[in-house]
PDB file of C-alpha atoms and ligand atoms in Angstrom:
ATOM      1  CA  UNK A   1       9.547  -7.194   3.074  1.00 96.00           C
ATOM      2  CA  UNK A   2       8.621  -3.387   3.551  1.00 98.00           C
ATOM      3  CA  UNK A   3      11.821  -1.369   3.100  1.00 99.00           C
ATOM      4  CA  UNK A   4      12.439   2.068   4.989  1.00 99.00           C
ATOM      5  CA  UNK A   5      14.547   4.823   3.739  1.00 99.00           C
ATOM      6  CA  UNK A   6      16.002   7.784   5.448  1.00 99.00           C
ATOM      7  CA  UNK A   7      18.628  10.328   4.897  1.00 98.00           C
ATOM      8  CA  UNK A   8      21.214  12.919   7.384  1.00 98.00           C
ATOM      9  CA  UNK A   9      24.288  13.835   8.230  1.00 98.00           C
ATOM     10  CA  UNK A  10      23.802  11.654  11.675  1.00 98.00           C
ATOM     11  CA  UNK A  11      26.813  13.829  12.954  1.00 97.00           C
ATOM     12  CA  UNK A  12      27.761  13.404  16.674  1.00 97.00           C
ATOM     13  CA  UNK A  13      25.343  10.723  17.047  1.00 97.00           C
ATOM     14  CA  UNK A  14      22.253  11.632  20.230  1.00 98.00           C
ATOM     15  CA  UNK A  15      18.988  10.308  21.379  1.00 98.00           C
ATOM     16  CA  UNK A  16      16.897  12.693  18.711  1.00 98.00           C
ATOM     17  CA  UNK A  17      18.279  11.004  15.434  1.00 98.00           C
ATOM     18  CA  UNK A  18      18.009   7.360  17.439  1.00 98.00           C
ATOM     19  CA  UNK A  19      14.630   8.234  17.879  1.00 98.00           C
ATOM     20  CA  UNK A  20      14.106   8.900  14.120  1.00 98.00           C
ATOM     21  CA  UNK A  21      15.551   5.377  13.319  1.00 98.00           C
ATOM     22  CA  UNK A  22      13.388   3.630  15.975  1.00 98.00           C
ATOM     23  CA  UNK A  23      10.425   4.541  14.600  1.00 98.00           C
ATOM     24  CA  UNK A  24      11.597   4.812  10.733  1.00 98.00           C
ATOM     25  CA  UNK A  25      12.282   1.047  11.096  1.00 98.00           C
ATOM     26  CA  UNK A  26       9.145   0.661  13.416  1.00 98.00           C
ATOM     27  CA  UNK A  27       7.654   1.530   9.896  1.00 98.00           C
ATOM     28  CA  UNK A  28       8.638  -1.713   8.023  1.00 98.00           C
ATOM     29  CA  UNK A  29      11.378  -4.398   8.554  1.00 98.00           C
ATOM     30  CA  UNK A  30      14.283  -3.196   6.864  1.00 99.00           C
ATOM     31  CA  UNK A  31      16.198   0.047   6.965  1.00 99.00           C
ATOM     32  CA  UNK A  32      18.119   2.223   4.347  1.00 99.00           C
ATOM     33  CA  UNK A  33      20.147   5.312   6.037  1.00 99.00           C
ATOM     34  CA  UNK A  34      21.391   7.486   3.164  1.00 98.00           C
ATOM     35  CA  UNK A  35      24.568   9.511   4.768  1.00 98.00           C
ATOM     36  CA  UNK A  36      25.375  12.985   3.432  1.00 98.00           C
ATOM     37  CA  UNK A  37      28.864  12.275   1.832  1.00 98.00           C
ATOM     38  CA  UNK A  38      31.396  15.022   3.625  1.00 98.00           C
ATOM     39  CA  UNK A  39      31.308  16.549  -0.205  1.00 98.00           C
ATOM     40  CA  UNK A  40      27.494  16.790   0.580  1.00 98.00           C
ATOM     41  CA  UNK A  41      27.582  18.212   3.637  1.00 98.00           C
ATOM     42  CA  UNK A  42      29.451  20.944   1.841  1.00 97.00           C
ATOM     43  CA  UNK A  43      26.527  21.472  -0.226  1.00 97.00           C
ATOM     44  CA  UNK A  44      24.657  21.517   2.699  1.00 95.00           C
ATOM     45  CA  UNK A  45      26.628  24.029   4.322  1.00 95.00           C
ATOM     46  CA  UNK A  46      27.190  21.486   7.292  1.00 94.00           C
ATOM     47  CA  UNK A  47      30.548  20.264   8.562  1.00 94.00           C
ATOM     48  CA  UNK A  48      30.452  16.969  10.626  1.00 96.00           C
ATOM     49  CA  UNK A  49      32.828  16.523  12.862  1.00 95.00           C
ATOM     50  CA  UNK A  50      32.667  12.333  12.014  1.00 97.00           C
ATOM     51  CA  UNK A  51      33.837  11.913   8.708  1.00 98.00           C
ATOM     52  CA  UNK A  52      31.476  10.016   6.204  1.00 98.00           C
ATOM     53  CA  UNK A  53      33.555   6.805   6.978  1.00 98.00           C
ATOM     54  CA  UNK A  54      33.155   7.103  10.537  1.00 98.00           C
ATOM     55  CA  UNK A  55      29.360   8.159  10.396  1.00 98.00           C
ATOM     56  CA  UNK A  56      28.740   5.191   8.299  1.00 98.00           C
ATOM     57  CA  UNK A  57      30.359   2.483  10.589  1.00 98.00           C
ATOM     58  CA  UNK A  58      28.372   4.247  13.801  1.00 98.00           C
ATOM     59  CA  UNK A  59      25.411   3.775  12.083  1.00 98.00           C
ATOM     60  CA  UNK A  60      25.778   0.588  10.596  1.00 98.00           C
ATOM     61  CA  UNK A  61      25.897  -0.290  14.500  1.00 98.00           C
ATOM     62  CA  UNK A  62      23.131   0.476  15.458  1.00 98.00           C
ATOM     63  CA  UNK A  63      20.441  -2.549  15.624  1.00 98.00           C
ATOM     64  CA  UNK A  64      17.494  -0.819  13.994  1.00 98.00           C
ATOM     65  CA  UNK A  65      19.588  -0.226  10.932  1.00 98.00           C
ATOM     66  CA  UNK A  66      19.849  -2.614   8.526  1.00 98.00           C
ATOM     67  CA  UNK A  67      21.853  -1.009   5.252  1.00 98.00           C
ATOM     68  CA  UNK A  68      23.841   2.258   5.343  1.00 98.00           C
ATOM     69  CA  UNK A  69      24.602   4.100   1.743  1.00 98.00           C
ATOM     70  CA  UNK A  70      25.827   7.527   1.226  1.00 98.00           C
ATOM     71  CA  UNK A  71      24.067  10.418  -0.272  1.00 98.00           C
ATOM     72  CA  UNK A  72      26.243  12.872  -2.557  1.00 98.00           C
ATOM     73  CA  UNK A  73      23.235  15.590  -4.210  1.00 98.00           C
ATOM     74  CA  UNK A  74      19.856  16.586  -3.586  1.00 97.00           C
ATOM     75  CA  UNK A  75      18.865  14.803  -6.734  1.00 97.00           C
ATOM     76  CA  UNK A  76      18.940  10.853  -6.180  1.00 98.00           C
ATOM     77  CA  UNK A  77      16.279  10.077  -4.045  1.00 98.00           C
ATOM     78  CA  UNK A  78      13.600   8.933  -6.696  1.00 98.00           C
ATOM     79  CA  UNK A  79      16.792   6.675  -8.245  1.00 98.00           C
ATOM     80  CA  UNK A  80      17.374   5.555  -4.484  1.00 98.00           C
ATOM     81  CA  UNK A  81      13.605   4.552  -4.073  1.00 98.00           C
ATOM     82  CA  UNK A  82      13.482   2.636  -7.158  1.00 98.00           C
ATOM     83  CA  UNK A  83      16.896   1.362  -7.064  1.00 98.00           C
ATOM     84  CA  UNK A  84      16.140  -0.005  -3.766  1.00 98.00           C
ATOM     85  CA  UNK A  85      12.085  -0.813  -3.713  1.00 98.00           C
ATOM     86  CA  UNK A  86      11.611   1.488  -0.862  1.00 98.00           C
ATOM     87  CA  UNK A  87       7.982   1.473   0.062  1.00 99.00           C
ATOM     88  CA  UNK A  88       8.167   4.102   2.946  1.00 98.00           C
ATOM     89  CA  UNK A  89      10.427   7.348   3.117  1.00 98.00           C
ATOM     90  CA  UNK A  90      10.801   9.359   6.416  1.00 98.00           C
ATOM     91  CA  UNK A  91      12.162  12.257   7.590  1.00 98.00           C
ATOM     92  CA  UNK A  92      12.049  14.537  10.740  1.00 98.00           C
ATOM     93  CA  UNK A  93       8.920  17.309  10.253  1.00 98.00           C
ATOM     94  CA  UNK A  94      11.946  19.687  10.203  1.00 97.00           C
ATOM     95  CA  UNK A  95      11.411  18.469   6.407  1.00 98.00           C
ATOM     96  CA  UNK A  96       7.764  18.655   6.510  1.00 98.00           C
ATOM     97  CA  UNK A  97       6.438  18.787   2.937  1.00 98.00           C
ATOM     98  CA  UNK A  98       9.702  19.309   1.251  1.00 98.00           C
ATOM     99  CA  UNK A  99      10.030  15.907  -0.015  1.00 98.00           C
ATOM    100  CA  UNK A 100       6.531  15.393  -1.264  1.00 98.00           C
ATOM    101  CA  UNK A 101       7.261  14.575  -4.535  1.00 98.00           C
ATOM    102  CA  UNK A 102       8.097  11.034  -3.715  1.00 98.00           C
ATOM    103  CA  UNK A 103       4.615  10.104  -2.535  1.00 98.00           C
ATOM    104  CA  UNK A 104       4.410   8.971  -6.579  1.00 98.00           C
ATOM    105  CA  UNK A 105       6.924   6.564  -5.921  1.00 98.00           C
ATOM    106  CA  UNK A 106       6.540   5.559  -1.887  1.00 98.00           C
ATOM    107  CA  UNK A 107       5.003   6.722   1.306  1.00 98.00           C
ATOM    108  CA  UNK A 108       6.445   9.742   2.635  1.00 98.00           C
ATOM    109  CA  UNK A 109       6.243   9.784   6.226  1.00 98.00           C
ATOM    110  CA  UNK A 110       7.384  13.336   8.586  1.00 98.00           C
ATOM    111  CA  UNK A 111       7.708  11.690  12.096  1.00 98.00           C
ATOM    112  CA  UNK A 112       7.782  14.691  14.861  1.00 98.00           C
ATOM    113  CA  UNK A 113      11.686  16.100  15.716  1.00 98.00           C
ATOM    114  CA  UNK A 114      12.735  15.257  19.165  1.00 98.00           C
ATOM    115  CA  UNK A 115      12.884  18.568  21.112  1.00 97.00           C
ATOM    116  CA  UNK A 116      15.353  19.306  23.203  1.00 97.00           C
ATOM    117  CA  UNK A 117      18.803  17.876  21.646  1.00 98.00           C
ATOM    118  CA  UNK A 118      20.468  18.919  18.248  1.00 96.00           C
ATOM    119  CA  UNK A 119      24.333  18.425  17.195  1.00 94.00           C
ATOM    120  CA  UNK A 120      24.443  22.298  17.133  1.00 94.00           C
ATOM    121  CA  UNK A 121      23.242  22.100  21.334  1.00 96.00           C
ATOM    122  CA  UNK A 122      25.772  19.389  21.579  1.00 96.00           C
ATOM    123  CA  UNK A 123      28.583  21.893  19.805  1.00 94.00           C
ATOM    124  CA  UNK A 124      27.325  24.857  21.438  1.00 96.00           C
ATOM    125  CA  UNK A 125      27.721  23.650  24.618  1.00 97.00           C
ATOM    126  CA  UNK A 126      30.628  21.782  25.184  1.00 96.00           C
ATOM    127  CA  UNK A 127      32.081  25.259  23.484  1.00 97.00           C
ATOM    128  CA  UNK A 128      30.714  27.494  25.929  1.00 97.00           C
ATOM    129  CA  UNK A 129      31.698  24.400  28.724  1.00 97.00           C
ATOM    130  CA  UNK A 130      35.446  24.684  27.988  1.00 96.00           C
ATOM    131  CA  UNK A 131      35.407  28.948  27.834  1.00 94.00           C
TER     132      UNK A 131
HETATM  133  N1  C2G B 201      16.283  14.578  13.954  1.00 57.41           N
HETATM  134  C1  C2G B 201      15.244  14.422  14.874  1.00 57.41           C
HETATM  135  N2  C2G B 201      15.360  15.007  16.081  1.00 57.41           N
HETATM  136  C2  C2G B 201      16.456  15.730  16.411  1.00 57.41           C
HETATM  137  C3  C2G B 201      17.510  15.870  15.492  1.00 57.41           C
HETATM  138  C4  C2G B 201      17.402  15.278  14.246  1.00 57.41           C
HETATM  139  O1  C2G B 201      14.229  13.761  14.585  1.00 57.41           O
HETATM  140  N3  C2G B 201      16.510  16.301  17.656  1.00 57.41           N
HETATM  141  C5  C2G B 201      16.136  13.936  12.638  1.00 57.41           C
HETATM  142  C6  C2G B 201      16.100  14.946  11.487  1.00 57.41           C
HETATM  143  O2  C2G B 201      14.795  15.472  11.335  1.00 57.41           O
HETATM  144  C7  C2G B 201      16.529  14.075  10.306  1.00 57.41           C
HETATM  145  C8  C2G B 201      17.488  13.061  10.957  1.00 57.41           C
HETATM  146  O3  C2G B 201      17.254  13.121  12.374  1.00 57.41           O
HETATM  147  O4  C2G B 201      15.398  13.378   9.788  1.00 57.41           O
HETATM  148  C9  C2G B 201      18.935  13.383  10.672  1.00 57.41           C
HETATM  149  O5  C2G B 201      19.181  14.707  11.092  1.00 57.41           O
HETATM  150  P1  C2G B 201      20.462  15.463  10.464  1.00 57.41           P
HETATM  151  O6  C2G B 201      21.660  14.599  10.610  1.00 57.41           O
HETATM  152  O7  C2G B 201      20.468  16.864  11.009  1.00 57.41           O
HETATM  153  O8  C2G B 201      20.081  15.462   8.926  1.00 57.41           O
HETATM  154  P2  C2G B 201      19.857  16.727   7.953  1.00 57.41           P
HETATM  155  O9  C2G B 201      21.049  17.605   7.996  1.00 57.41           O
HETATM  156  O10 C2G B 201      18.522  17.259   8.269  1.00 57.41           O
HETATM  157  O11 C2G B 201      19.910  16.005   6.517  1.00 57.41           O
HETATM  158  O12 C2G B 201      18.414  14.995   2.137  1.00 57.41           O
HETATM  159  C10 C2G B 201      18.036  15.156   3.498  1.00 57.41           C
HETATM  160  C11 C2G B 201      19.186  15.711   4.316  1.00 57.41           C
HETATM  161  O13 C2G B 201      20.367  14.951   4.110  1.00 57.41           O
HETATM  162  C12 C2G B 201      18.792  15.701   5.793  1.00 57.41           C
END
């Protein structure tokens, strides 16, 4: 069984990051998602608007995902691919090269960003909507 990982916030769920799953699972037969904790996202500078509960039990909904865990640092990826025989990691090429390290331990696989639809566009419009 080839084993997929990926990692986000997966905030106010769109068509770009379903995109990203698609094709990360295209990649093998089972999927890891790796949720940025809320304490994360604070690292991260991010605020969701879904807490990490929430996030987790949208994802784990969704049919090409087939495990959800959280992610709380920058640091446990290599114990994440190990822990959990990943043979392929993938990211959006918004990450392009900043997560080669891993290619000691797995594939690492930058899979073009969908244009055209972010959480921030999401955000930014509805605000600007209800001015
Ligand atoms: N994504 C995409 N197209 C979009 C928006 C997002 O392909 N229009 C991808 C991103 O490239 C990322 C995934 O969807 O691979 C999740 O996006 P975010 O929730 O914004 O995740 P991010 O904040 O980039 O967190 O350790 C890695 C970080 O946790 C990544």
């Amino acid at each position: 069984m080839k084993k997929v990982i990926t990692y986000g916030t997966f905030d106010l769920l769109h068509w770009g990051h379903i995109n990203l799953l698609k094709r990360a699972k295209d990649l093998g037969d089972y999927l890891i998602v790796a949720i940025s904790s809320d304490q994360f996202n604070a690292i991260k500078e991010k605020e969701a608007y879904h807490s990490f509960e929430n996030r987790k039990m949208i994802l784990e909904a969704i049919r090409y995902v087939d495990e959800v865990i959280a992610e709380d640092n920058w640091e446990q990826k290599v114990e994440d691919v190990q822990k959990h025989g990943i043979d392929v990691f993938v990211m959006g090429d918004d990450w392009d090269g900043k997560f080669d390290f891993l290619t000691e331990y797995c594939d690492v696989v930058y899979l073009p960003r969908t244009e055209g639809i972010s959480t921030t566009k999401i955000k930014t419009e509805l605000f600007e909507a209800n001015q």
